């Protein structure tokens, strides 16, 4: 990568520290915590690689909601955030191309007449979904006939699906596999209704930094770093994004 301009360091790490906002609820990308309490996993390691490129210290700040992750960057508290890129969020932030893609699919209960993805968006079909997750935002934009029944966490959406006897549970495929183990006869439909693009975001005004971060993503994919991290953390249900 070319030498880094002072503008980029000033925008992303004004005090010589890159503050990075990480969404703790994404169990594929944040898989645990270190002995000192720092988030660990693919997203935190991507942040570490960016800080290393910048030649600065890293401060990882974990948030429990994705709205907080967005606000941390919009407010200037953090220089970057890692989360699902989505048109609604892109009104507030600028995203790089994706570094990984997560598979989002549906789970249906035993004896459901629904056997494939195309049968879900029908009148009367009720879908349990984690409100404002990246896949939920996609469903809000794209569903024509089915209705969403919202919960405030992944676990709550799983419980709602069972307690309300809903027709479908939306989620990341890995999470659906776990959920299905507690729901006798439940089936995960083949394929995915969308791929959630996980990317790096920064303030819209940080034009030089956006260029730098775009180059980081391309380098991390091309060098094999992203593939190595997926392998290291043994994460199923996501893939290296295609090069931009």
Coordinates of C-alpha atoms in Angstrom, one line a residue:
X1 CA 0.0 0.0 0.0
X2 CA 1.2 3.5 -0.8
X3 CA 2.5 5.8 2.0
X4 CA -0.3 7.1 4.2
X5 CA -1.2 10.8 4.1
X6 CA -1.3 12.9 7.3
X7 CA -5.0 13.6 6.4
X8 CA -5.9 9.9 6.8
X9 CA -4.2 9.7 10.2
X10 CA -5.8 13.0 11.3
X11 CA -9.3 11.7 10.3
X12 CA -9.1 8.2 11.6
X13 CA -6.7 8.5 14.6
X14 CA -6.5 12.2 15.6
X15 CA -4.7 11.4 18.9
X16 CA -2.5 8.6 17.5
X17 CA -5.2 6.0 18.4
X18 CA -7.6 4.4 16.1
X19 CA -10.9 4.0 17.9
X20 CA -12.9 1.2 16.2
X21 CA -16.6 0.5 16.9
X22 CA -17.5 -3.2 16.8
X23 CA -20.9 -4.8 17.1
X24 CA -20.7 -7.5 19.7
X25 CA -23.9 -9.2 18.7
X26 CA -22.5 -10.6 15.5
X27 CA -21.4 -14.0 16.7
X28 CA -19.7 -14.9 13.4
X29 CA -17.4 -11.9 13.5
X30 CA -16.9 -11.4 17.2
X31 CA -16.4 -14.8 18.7
X32 CA -15.2 -14.0 22.3
X33 CA -13.2 -11.8 24.5
X34 CA -9.5 -11.8 25.5
X35 CA -8.4 -12.1 29.2
X36 CA -8.3 -8.3 29.3
X37 CA -11.9 -8.1 28.1
X38 CA -11.2 -7.0 24.5
X39 CA -13.4 -8.4 21.7
X40 CA -11.8 -11.2 19.7
X41 CA -12.6 -12.6 16.3
X42 CA -12.5 -11.7 12.6
X43 CA -13.8 -8.1 13.0
X44 CA -11.4 -7.1 15.8
X45 CA -8.5 -8.6 13.9
X46 CA -9.4 -6.6 10.8
X47 CA -9.4 -3.5 13.0
X48 CA -5.9 -4.5 14.3
X49 CA -4.7 -4.9 10.7
X50 CA -5.9 -1.4 9.8
X51 CA -4.3 0.1 12.9
X52 CA -1.1 -1.6 11.9
X53 CA -1.2 -0.1 8.4
X54 CA -1.8 3.3 10.0
X55 CA 1.1 2.8 12.4
X56 CA -1.1 3.7 15.4
X57 CA -2.5 2.2 18.6
X58 CA -6.0 0.6 18.5
X59 CA -8.9 1.1 20.9
X60 CA -11.6 -1.4 20.3
X61 CA -15.0 -0.3 21.6
X62 CA -17.8 -2.9 21.7
X63 CA -21.4 -2.0 21.4
X64 CA -24.5 -4.1 21.9
X65 CA -26.7 -2.5 19.2
X66 CA -25.9 -1.7 15.6
X67 CA -27.5 1.8 15.9
X68 CA -24.8 2.5 18.6
X69 CA -22.1 1.4 16.2
X70 CA -23.4 3.7 13.5
X71 CA -23.8 6.6 16.0
X72 CA -20.2 6.1 17.3
X73 CA -18.8 7.0 13.9
X74 CA -21.3 9.7 13.0
X75 CA -20.6 11.5 16.3
X76 CA -16.8 11.2 15.8
X77 CA -16.3 9.0 18.9
X78 CA -14.8 6.3 16.7
X79 CA -12.9 6.6 13.4
X80 CA -14.2 3.4 11.9
X81 CA -16.9 0.9 12.5
X82 CA -17.4 -2.7 11.1
X83 CA -20.9 -3.7 10.4
X84 CA -23.3 -4.8 7.6
X85 CA -23.4 -2.3 4.8
X86 CA -27.0 -1.3 4.0
X87 CA -28.6 1.6 2.1
X88 CA -30.3 2.9 5.3
X89 CA -27.0 3.1 7.1
X90 CA -25.2 4.4 4.0
X91 CA -27.2 7.6 4.3
X92 CA -25.2 8.3 7.4
X93 CA -21.8 6.6 6.7
X94 CA -19.7 5.7 3.8
X95 CA -18.9 2.0 3.4
X96 CA -16.0 0.2 1.8
X97 CA -16.6 -2.8 -0.4
X98 CA -17.4 -5.9 1.7
X99 CA -14.6 -8.0 3.1
X100 CA -16.9 -11.0 4.0
X101 CA -20.4 -12.0 3.1
X102 CA -22.8 -13.7 5.5
X103 CA -25.5 -16.1 4.3
X104 CA -29.1 -15.2 5.5
X105 CA -31.8 -17.8 5.1
X106 CA -35.0 -19.1 6.6
X107 CA -36.0 -21.8 9.1
X108 CA -39.5 -23.3 9.0
X109 CA -41.2 -25.6 11.6
X110 CA -41.9 -29.3 11.2
X111 CA -44.7 -30.0 8.7
X112 CA -44.5 -26.6 7.1
X113 CA -45.8 -26.5 3.5
X114 CA -42.9 -24.1 2.7
X115 CA -40.1 -26.0 1.0
X116 CA -38.1 -23.3 -0.8
X117 CA -37.2 -19.7 -0.5
X118 CA -39.5 -18.5 -3.2
X119 CA -42.6 -19.7 -1.3
X120 CA -41.9 -17.4 1.8
X121 CA -43.1 -14.1 0.5
X122 CA -46.8 -14.9 0.4
X123 CA -49.9 -13.2 2.0
X124 CA -50.5 -14.5 5.5
X125 CA -46.9 -15.7 6.1
X126 CA -45.5 -14.3 9.3
X127 CA -41.7 -14.1 9.7
X128 CA -39.9 -13.7 13.0
X129 CA -36.9 -11.3 12.6
X130 CA -34.4 -9.4 14.7
X131 CA -35.4 -5.8 14.2
X132 CA -32.9 -3.6 12.3
X133 CA -30.4 -6.4 11.8
X134 CA -28.8 -6.1 8.3
X135 CA -31.0 -9.0 7.0
X136 CA -34.1 -7.5 8.6
X137 CA -33.4 -4.2 6.8
X138 CA -33.2 -6.1 3.6
X139 CA -36.5 -7.9 4.3
X140 CA -38.2 -4.6 5.1
X141 CA -37.2 -3.3 1.7
X142 CA -37.9 -6.4 -0.3
X143 CA -40.9 -8.3 1.1
X144 CA -44.1 -7.7 -0.9
X145 CA -46.7 -9.9 0.8
X146 CA -45.3 -11.7 4.0
X147 CA -45.3 -9.7 7.3
X148 CA -42.4 -9.3 9.7
X149 CA -42.9 -9.9 13.4
X150 CA -40.0 -8.1 15.2
X151 CA -37.9 -9.0 18.2
X152 CA -35.1 -7.0 19.8
X153 CA -32.4 -9.7 19.6
X154 CA -31.6 -12.9 17.7
X155 CA -32.5 -15.0 20.8
X156 CA -35.8 -13.2 21.2
X157 CA -36.7 -13.7 17.5
X158 CA -36.0 -17.5 18.0
X159 CA -38.2 -17.5 21.1
X160 CA -41.0 -15.5 19.3
X161 CA -40.9 -17.9 16.4
X162 CA -41.7 -20.8 18.8
X163 CA -44.1 -19.1 21.2
X164 CA -46.2 -17.4 18.6
X165 CA -46.1 -20.4 16.2
X166 CA -44.9 -18.2 13.4
X167 CA -44.4 -19.5 9.9
X168 CA -40.8 -18.7 9.3
X169 CA -37.7 -17.6 11.2
X170 CA -35.2 -15.3 9.4
X171 CA -31.6 -15.3 10.4
X172 CA -28.0 -15.9 9.6
X173 CA -27.6 -19.5 8.5
X174 CA -25.1 -20.4 11.3
X175 CA -27.5 -19.1 13.9
X176 CA -30.4 -21.0 12.3
X177 CA -28.4 -24.2 12.5
X178 CA -28.1 -23.6 16.3
X179 CA -31.8 -22.7 16.7
X180 CA -32.9 -25.8 14.8
X181 CA -31.2 -28.0 17.3
X182 CA -33.8 -26.9 19.9
X183 CA -36.9 -27.1 17.6
X184 CA -37.7 -30.7 16.7
X185 CA -38.4 -31.2 13.0
X186 CA -37.4 -27.6 12.0
X187 CA -35.8 -27.3 8.6
X188 CA -33.5 -24.7 7.1
X189 CA -34.4 -23.8 3.5
X190 CA -31.7 -24.3 0.9
X191 CA -29.9 -21.3 -0.4
X192 CA -30.0 -17.7 0.9
X193 CA -32.4 -14.9 0.5
X194 CA -29.6 -12.4 0.7
X195 CA -25.9 -12.2 1.4
X196 CA -25.1 -9.7 4.2
X197 CA -22.1 -7.6 3.1
X198 CA -19.8 -6.9 6.1
X199 CA -17.7 -3.8 5.5
X200 CA -15.8 -0.9 7.1
X201 CA -17.5 2.4 7.5
X202 CA -16.3 5.9 8.3
X203 CA -17.6 9.5 8.2
X204 CA -18.9 10.7 4.9
X205 CA -16.6 13.7 5.0
X206 CA -13.5 11.6 5.4
X207 CA -12.7 11.3 1.6
X208 CA -9.0 10.5 2.0
X209 CA -9.7 7.8 4.6
X210 CA -12.4 6.1 2.5
X211 CA -9.8 5.7 -0.3
X212 CA -7.3 4.3 2.3
X213 CA -9.9 1.9 3.8
X214 CA -11.0 0.7 0.3
X215 CA -7.3 -0.2 -0.4
X216 CA -7.1 -2.0 2.9
X217 CA -10.1 -4.2 2.1
X218 CA -8.7 -5.0 -1.3
X219 CA -5.3 -5.9 0.2
X220 CA -6.8 -8.0 3.0
X221 CA -8.8 -10.1 0.5
X222 CA -6.0 -10.3 -2.1
X223 CA -3.3 -11.3 0.5
X224 CA -5.4 -14.1 1.9
X225 CA -5.7 -12.4 5.4
X226 CA -9.6 -12.6 5.4
X227 CA -9.5 -16.3 4.3
X228 CA -6.9 -17.0 7.0
X229 CA -9.1 -15.4 9.7
X230 CA -12.1 -17.4 8.7
X231 CA -10.0 -20.5 8.9
X232 CA -8.4 -19.5 12.2
X233 CA -11.7 -18.8 14.0
X234 CA -13.4 -21.8 12.3
X235 CA -16.4 -19.8 11.3
X236 CA -19.1 -21.5 9.2
X237 CA -21.7 -19.6 7.2
X238 CA -19.6 -16.8 5.7
X239 CA -17.3 -16.4 2.8
X240 CA -14.6 -14.1 1.6
X241 CA -16.2 -11.3 -0.4
X242 CA -15.4 -11.0 -4.1
X243 CA -12.7 -8.4 -4.9
X244 CA -14.2 -5.1 -5.9

